[in-house]
Coordinates of C-alpha atoms in Angstrom, one line a residue:
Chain A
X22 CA 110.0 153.8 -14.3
X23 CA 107.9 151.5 -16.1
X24 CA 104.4 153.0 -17.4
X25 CA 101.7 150.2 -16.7
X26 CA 99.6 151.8 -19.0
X27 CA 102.2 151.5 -22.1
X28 CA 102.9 147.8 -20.8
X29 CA 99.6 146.6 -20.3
X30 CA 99.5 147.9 -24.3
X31 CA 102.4 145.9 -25.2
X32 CA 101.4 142.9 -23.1
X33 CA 97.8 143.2 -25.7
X34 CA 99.7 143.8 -28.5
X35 CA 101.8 140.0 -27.6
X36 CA 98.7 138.4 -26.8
X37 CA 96.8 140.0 -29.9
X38 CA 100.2 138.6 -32.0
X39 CA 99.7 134.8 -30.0
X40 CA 96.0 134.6 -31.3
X41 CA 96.7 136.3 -34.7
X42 CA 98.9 133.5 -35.9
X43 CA 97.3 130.8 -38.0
X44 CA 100.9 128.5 -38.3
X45 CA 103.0 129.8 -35.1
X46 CA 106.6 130.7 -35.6
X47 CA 108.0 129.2 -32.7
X48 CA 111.1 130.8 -32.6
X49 CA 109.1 134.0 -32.5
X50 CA 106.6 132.9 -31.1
X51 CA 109.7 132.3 -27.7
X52 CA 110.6 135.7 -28.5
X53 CA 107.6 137.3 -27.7
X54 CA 106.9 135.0 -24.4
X55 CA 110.3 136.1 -23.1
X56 CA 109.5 139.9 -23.9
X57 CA 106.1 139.3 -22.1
X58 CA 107.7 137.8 -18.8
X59 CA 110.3 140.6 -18.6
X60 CA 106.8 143.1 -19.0
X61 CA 104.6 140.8 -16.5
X62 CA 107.3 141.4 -14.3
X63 CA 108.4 144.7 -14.4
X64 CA 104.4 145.6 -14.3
X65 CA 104.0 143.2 -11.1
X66 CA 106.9 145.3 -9.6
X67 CA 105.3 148.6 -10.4
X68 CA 101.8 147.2 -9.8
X69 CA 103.1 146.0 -5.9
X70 CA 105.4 149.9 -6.0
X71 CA 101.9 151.4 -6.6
X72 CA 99.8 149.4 -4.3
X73 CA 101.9 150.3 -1.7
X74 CA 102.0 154.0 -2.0
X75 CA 98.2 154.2 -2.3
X76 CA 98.1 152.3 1.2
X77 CA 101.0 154.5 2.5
X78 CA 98.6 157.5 1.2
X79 CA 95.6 156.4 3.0
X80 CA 97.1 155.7 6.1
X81 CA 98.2 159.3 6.0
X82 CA 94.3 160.8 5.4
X83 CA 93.2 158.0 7.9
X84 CA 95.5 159.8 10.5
X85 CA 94.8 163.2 9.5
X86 CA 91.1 162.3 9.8
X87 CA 91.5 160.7 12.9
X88 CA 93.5 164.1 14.4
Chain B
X5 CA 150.0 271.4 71.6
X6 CA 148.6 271.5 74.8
X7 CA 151.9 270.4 76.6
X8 CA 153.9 273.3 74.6
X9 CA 151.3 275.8 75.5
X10 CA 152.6 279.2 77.2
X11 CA 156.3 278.0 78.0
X12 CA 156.7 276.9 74.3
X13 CA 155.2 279.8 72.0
X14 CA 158.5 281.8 72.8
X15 CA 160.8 279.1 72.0
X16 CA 159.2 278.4 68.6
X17 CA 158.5 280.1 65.2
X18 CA 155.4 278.8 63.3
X19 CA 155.3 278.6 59.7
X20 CA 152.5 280.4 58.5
X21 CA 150.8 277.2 57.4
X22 CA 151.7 275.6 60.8
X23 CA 150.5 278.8 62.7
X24 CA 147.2 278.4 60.5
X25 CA 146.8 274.5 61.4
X26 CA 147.0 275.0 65.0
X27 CA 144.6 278.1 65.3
X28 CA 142.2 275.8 63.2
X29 CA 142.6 272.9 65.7
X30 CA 141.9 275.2 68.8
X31 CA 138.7 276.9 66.5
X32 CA 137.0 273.2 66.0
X33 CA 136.7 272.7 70.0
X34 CA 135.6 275.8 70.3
X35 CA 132.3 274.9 69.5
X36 CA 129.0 277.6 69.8
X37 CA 125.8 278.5 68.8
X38 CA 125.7 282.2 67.3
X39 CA 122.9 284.3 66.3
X40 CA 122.8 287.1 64.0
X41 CA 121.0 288.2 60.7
X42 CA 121.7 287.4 57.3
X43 CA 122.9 290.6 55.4
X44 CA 124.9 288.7 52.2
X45 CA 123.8 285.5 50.8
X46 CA 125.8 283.5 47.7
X47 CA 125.2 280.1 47.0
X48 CA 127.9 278.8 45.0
X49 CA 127.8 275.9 42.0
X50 CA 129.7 273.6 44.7
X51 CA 126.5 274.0 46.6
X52 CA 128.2 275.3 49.6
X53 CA 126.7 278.4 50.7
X54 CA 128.7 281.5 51.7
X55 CA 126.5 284.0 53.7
X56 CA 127.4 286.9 56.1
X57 CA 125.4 287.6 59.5
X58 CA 125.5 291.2 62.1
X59 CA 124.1 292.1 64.9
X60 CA 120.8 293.8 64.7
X61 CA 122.3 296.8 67.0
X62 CA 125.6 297.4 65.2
X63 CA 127.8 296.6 62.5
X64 CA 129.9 293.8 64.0
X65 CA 129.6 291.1 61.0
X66 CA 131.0 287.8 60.8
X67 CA 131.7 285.7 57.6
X68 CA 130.2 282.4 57.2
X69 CA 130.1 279.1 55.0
X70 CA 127.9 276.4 55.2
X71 CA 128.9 273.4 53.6
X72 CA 126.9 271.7 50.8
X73 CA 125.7 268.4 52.9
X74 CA 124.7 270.8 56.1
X75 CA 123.3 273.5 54.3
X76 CA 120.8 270.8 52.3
X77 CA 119.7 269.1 55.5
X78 CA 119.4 272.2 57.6
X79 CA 115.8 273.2 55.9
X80 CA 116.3 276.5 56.3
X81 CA 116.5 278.8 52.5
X82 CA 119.1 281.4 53.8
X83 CA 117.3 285.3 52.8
X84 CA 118.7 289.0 53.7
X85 CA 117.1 289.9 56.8
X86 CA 116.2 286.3 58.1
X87 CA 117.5 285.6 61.5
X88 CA 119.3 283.0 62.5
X89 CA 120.9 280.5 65.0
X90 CA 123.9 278.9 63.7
X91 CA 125.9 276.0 65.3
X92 CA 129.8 275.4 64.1
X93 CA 133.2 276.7 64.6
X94 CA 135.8 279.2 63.2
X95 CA 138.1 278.5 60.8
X96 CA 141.1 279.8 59.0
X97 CA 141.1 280.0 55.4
X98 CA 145.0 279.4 54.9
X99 CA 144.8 280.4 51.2
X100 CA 143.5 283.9 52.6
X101 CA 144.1 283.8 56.1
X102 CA 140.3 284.9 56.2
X103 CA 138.5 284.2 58.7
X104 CA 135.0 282.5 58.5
X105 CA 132.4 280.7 60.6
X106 CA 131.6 277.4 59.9
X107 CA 128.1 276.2 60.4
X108 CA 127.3 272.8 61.0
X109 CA 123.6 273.9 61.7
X110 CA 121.3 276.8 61.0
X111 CA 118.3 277.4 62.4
X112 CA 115.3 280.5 62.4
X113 CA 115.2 282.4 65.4
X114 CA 111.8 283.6 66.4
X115 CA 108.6 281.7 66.5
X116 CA 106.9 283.7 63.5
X117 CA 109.5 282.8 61.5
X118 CA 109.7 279.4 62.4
X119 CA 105.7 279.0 61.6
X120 CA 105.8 280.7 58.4
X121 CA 108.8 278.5 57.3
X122 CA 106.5 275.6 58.6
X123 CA 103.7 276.6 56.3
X124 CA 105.3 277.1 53.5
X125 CA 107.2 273.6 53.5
X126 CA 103.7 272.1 54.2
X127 CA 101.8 273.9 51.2
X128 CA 104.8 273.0 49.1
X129 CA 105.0 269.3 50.0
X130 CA 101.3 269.2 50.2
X131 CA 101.1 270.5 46.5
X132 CA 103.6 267.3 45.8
X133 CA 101.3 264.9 47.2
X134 CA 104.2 263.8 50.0
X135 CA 101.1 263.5 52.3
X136 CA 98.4 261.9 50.1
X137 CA 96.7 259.2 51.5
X138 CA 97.0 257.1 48.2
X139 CA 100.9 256.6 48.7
X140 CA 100.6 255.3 52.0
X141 CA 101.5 251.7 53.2
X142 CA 99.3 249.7 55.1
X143 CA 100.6 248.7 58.5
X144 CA 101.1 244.9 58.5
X145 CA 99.5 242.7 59.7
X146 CA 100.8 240.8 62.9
X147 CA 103.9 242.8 62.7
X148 CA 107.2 241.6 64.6
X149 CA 110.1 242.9 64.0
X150 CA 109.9 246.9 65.2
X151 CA 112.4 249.4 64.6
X152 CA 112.2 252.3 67.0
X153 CA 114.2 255.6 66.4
X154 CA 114.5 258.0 69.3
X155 CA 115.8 259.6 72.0
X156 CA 117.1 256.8 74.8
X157 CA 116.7 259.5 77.5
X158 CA 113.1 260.1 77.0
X159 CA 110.3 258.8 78.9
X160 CA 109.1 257.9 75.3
X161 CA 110.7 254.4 75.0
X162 CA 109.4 253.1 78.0
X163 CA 106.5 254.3 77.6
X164 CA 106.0 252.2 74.4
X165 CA 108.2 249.4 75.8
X166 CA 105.8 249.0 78.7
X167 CA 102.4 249.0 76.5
X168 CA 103.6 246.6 74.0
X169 CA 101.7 243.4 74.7
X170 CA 103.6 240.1 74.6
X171 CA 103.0 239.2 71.4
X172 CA 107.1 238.2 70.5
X173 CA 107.9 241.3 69.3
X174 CA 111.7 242.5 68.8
X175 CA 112.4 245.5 69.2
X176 CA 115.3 247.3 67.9
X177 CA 116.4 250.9 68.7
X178 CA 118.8 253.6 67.3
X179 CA 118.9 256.4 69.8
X180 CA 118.8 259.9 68.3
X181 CA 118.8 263.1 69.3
X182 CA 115.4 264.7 69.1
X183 CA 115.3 268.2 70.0
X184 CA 116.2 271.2 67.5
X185 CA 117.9 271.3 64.6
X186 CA 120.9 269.3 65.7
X187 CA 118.7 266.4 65.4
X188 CA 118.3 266.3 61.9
X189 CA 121.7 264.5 61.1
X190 CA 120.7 261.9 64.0
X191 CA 117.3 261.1 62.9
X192 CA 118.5 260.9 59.1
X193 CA 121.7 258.2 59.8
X194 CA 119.0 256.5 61.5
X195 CA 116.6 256.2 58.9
X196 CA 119.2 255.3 56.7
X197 CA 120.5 252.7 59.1
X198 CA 117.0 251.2 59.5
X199 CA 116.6 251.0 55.3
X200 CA 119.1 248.1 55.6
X201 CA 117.8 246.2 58.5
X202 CA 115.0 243.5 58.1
X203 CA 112.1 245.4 60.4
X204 CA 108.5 245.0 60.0
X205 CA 107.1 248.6 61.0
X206 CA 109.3 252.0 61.5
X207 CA 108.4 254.1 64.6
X208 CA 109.7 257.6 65.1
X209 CA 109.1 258.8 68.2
X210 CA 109.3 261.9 70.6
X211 CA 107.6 263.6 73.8
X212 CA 105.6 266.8 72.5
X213 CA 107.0 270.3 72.1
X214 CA 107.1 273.9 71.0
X215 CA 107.2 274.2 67.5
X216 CA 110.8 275.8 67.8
X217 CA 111.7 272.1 69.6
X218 CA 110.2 270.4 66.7
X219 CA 111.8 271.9 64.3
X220 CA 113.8 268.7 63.1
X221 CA 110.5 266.6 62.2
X222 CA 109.9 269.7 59.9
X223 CA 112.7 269.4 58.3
X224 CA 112.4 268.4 54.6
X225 CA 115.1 266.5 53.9
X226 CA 114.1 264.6 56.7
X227 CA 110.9 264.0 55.2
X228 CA 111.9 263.3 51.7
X229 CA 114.6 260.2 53.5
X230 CA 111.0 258.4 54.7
X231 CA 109.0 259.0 51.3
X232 CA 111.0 256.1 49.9
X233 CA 111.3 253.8 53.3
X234 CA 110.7 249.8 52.5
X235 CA 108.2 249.6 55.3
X236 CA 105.5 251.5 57.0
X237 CA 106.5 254.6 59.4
X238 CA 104.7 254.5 62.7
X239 CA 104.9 258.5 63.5
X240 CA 104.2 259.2 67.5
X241 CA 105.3 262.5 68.2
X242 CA 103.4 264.8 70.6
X243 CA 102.4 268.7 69.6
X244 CA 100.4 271.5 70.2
X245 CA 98.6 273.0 66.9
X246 CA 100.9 272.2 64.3
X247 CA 101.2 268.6 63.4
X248 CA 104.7 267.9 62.5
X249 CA 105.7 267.6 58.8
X250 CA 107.0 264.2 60.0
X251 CA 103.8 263.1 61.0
X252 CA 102.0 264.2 58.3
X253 CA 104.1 262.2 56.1
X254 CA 104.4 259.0 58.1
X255 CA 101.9 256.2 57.1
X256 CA 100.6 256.3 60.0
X257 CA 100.1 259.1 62.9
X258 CA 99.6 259.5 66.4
X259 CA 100.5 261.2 69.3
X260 CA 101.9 259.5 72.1
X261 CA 104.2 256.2 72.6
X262 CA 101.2 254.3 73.8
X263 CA 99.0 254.9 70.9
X264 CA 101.7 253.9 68.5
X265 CA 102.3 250.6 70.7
X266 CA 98.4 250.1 70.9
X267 CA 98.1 250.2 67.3
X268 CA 100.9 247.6 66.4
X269 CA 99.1 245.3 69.2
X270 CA 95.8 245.7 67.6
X271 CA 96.6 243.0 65.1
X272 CA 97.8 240.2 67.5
X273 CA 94.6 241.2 70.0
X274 CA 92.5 240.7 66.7
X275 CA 94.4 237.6 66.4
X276 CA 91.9 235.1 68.2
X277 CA 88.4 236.4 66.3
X278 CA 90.8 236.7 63.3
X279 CA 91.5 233.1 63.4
X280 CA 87.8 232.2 64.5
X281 CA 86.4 233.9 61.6
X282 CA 89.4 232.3 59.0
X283 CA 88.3 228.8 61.3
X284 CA 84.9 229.5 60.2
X285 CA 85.3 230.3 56.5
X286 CA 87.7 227.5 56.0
X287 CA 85.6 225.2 57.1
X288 CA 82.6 226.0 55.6
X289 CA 84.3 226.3 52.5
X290 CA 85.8 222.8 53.0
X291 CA 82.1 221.4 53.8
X292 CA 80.6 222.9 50.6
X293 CA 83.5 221.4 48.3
X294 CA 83.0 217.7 50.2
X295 CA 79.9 217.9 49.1
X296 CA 80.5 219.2 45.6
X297 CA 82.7 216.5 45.5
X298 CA 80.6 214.2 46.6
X299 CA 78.1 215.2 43.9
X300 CA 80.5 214.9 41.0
X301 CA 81.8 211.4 42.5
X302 CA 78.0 210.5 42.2
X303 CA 77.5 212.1 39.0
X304 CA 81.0 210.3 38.5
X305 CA 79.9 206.9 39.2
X306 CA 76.6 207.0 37.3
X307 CA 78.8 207.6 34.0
X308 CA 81.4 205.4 34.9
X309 CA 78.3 202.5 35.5
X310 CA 76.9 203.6 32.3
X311 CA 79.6 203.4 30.1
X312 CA 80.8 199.8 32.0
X313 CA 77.1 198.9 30.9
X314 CA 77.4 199.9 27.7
X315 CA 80.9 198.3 27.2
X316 CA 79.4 195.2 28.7
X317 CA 76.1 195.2 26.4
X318 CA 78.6 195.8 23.4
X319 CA 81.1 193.0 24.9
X320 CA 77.7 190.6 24.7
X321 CA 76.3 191.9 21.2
X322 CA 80.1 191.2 19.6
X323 CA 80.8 188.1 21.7
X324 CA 77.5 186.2 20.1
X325 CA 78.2 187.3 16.6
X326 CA 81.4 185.9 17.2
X327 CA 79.5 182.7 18.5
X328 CA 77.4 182.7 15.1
X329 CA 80.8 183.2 13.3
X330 CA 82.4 180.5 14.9
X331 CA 79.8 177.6 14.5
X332 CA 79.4 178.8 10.6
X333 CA 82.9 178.3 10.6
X334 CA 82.8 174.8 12.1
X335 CA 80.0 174.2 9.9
X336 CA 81.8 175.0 6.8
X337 CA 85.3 172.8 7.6
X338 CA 82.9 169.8 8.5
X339 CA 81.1 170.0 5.2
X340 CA 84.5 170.8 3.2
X341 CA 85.8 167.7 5.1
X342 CA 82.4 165.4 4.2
X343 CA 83.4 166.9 1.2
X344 CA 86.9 165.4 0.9
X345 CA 85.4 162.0 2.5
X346 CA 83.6 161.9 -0.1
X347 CA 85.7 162.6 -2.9
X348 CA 88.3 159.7 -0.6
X349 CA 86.5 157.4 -1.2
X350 CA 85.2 157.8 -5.0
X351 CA 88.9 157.9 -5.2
X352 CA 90.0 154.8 -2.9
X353 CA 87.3 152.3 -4.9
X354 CA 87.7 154.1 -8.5
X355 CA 91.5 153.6 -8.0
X356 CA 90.7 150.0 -6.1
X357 CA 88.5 149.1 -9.2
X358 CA 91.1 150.2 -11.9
X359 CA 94.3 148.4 -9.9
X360 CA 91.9 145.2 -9.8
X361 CA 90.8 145.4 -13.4
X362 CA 94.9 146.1 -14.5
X363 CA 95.8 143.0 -12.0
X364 CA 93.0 141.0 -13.7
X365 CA 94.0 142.1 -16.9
X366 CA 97.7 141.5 -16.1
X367 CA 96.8 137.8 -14.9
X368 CA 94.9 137.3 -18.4
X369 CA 97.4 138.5 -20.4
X370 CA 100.1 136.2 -18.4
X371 CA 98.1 133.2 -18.6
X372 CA 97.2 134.0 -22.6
X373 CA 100.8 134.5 -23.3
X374 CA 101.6 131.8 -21.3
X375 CA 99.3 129.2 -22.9
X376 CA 100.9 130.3 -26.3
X377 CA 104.6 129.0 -24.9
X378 CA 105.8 126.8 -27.9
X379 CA 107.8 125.4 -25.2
X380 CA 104.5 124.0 -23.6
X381 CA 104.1 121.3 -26.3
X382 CA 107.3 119.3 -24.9
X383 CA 105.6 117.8 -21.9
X384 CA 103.1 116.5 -24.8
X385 CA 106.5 114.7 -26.7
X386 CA 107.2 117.1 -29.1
X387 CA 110.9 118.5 -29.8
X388 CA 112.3 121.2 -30.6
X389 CA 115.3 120.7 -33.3
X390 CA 117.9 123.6 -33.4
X391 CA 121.1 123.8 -35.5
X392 CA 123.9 126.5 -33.6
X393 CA 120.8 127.6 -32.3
X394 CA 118.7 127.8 -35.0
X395 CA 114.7 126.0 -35.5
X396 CA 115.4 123.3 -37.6
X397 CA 112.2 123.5 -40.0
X398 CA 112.9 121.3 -43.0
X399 CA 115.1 117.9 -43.5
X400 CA 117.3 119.8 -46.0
X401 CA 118.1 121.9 -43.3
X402 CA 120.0 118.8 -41.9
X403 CA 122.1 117.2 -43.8
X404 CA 123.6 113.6 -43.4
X405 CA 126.3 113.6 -41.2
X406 CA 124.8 116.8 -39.1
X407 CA 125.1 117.2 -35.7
X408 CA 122.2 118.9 -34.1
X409 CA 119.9 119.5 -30.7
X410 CA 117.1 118.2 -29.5
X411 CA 115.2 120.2 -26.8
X412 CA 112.7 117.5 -25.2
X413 CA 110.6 118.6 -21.8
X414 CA 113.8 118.1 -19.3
X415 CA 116.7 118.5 -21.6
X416 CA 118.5 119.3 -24.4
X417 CA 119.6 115.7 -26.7
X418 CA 122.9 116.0 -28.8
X419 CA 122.8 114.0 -31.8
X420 CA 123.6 114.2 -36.0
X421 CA 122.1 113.0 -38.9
X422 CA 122.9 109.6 -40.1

């Protein structure tokens, strides 16, 4: 299961490398975009995974509420 | 015997023993009363007694035996010089050939005798307490079933017959002889009779009489058979001067048939003020406990109402603390649940906030990372240059003759070096 947390660090840590480089080594510079997109997406997917349990979990008190 | 009589005697010879027998049979139907005075008395360990009797004028003097049974019923302590009327037979003794008298019954001769005898009896029972008034039963009351012993040729019986009143009694009668000392076996198989039948009240009865006529209601053996009777004894037997031993014995006394039939009325003619007086006392008594009932049902009810008040009171007392519990209760789940509203929805926007910030932050990083694509720069013109894959960075890296890639914005360009 992908941790969002430890992604979101990694995504930095590309972004910080991207703004770091004075001369950009391209063919580095395509690793690291390709790394990114596989994180961006994985952490979309987990983002959505999350998203939906917190609505699954407050439909759940709604209803208990409501009984 | 009677058919061989004169004709046969000739004809026959006896055996001593047969000659014995058949004197003996003729002696016991030749029944009579004898009187003489004692001169020899022996009583033996048997208890048979074996006495001998003479006339007062001469010598004649007859031997004489009476049995153990007769000789205890008869009353009568045999002495020298007592006179004496015995009742029996002769018999043969065929041991002995003896002769001797048998006597069924022996009586005193002469009325002194017969009085002194009397008085003696009664001073000895009297000193046993046979005629105490402690040991006598109570007639019963509303008696029914009557047992009667007398003679049925008296005027007695229907004398007490016709004065009974008609209160259902049943009547039940052994008839004995009465008079003398004859009467004493009668009267006594009567009693005994009488111990074994189911009868409410005993009644001995007779007309009145010398004392020498009497003589069997003085007999003590007689007496001592009614000490022990189951039920009362109704006495009724008429005398002079001296009340019968009988009589004195009995539970209860009196003179003639109708007295004894007027006293076992006198219950049953009660019986109406008897049942009045019961009537009464029942029913006051019932009266007084109704209303001693009634009193405790009142007392009753006023505890039952109190303690119904009390249980109410109590129901009331525990039924609002149970209230108070209750809405304390309610009270404390709706503040637990504003509670956990509460804490909701800190939760829902802190966790809204922090999934916005990471999408924002997510967006950011994607469009940063983005905007560093190398690849961006080929819808500008630039190319990328790779050899077998490789960035292609310096012209010594390509050599004449070299074939190579070009990656423009919608394609890849294979050329080489010139």
């Amino acid at each position: 299961m992908v941790n969002l947390q430890e992604t979101i660090k990694k995504l930095e840590a590309i972004s910080l490398w991207f703004t770091s480089q004075k001369e950009l080594d391209v063919e580095e510079g395509l690793n690291k975009v390709k790394e990114a997109a596989v994180l961006i997406k994985a952490s979309r997917e987990r983002l959505k995974a999350v998203e939906n349990s917190f609505e699954e979990i407050k439909r759940e008190i709604n209803q208990a509420s409501e009984e | 015997m009677e058919e061989e009589n004169d004709n046969s005697i000739p004809e026959r010879i006896f055996a001593v023993g047969e000659y014995l027998e058949a004197v003996n049979i003729a002696l016991k139907r030749f029944e009579v009363k004898i009187t003489g005075e004692v001169t020899q008395v022996k009583v033996a360990t048997s208890g048979h007694c074996y006495f001998t009797i003479k006339d007062k004028t001469d010598e004649n003097v007859l031997d004489c035996i009476a049995w153990k049974y007769n000789y205890q019923i008869c009353g009568v302590k045999l002495e020298e010089g007592l006179e004496v009327i015995l009742k029996g037979n002769g018999q043969l003794y065929n041991a002995t050939g003896r002769f001797s008298f048998i006597a069924d019954t022996i009586e005193l001769k002469g009325e002194g005798v017969l009085k002194k005898a009397y008085l003696e009896l009664k001073k000895k029972l009297e000193s046993e307490g046979v005629f105490a008034f402690e040991r006598k039963k109570v007639l019963p009351t509303f008696p029914q079933n009557i047992g009667v012993i007398t003679s049925k040729k008296g005027a007695v019986i229907n004398d007490l017959l016709s004065n009974l009143g008609q209160f259902g009694f049943k009547v039940k009668m052994i008839d004995s002889r009465v008079e003398g000392q004859e009467a004493v076996k009668n009267l006594l198989g009567a009693v005994k009779e009488f111990k074994k039948q189911k009868i409410d009240v005993l009644l001995i009865m007779r007309g009145g009489g010398s004392l020498e006529s009497l003589q069997a209601f003085n007999n003590e053996a007689l007496v001592r058979a009614i000490l022990d009777f189951p039920c009362p004894i109704i006495a009724a037997i008429g005398h002079d001067k001296d009340v019968p031993l009988l009589a004195l014995t009995a539970d209860f006394a009196c003179s003639t048939p109708t007295a004894a039939a007027n006293t076992l009325n006198k219950t049953w003619e009660m019986a109406p003020l008897t049942i009045s007086q019961a009537e009464r006392v029942v029913f006051e008594g019932l009266n007084g406990r109704i209303i001693q009932i009634e009193k405790e049902i009142t007392r009753s009810s006023g505890i039952i109402e109190s303690w119904f008040n009390d249980f109410f009171d109590r129901y009331k007392e525990i039924a609002s603390e149970l209230k108070t519990y209750v809405l304390r209760i309610e009270q404390a789940i709706l503040s637990r649940n504003k509670f956990l509203d509460n804490c909701w929805g800190k939760i829902e926007s802190d966790f809204s906030f922090a999934f916005k910030e990471m999408v924002q932050k997510l967006i950011y990083l994607s469009q940063t990372i983005k905007a560093h694509d190398p690849e961006n720069n080929l819808a500008l013109g630039y190319c990328l240059a790779r050899k077998h894959g490789k960035i292609v960075r310096k012209t010594s890296d390509l050599p004449p003759n070299t074939g190579f890639d070009l990656q423009v914005s919608d394609g890849i360009i294979k050329t080489k070096t010139i």
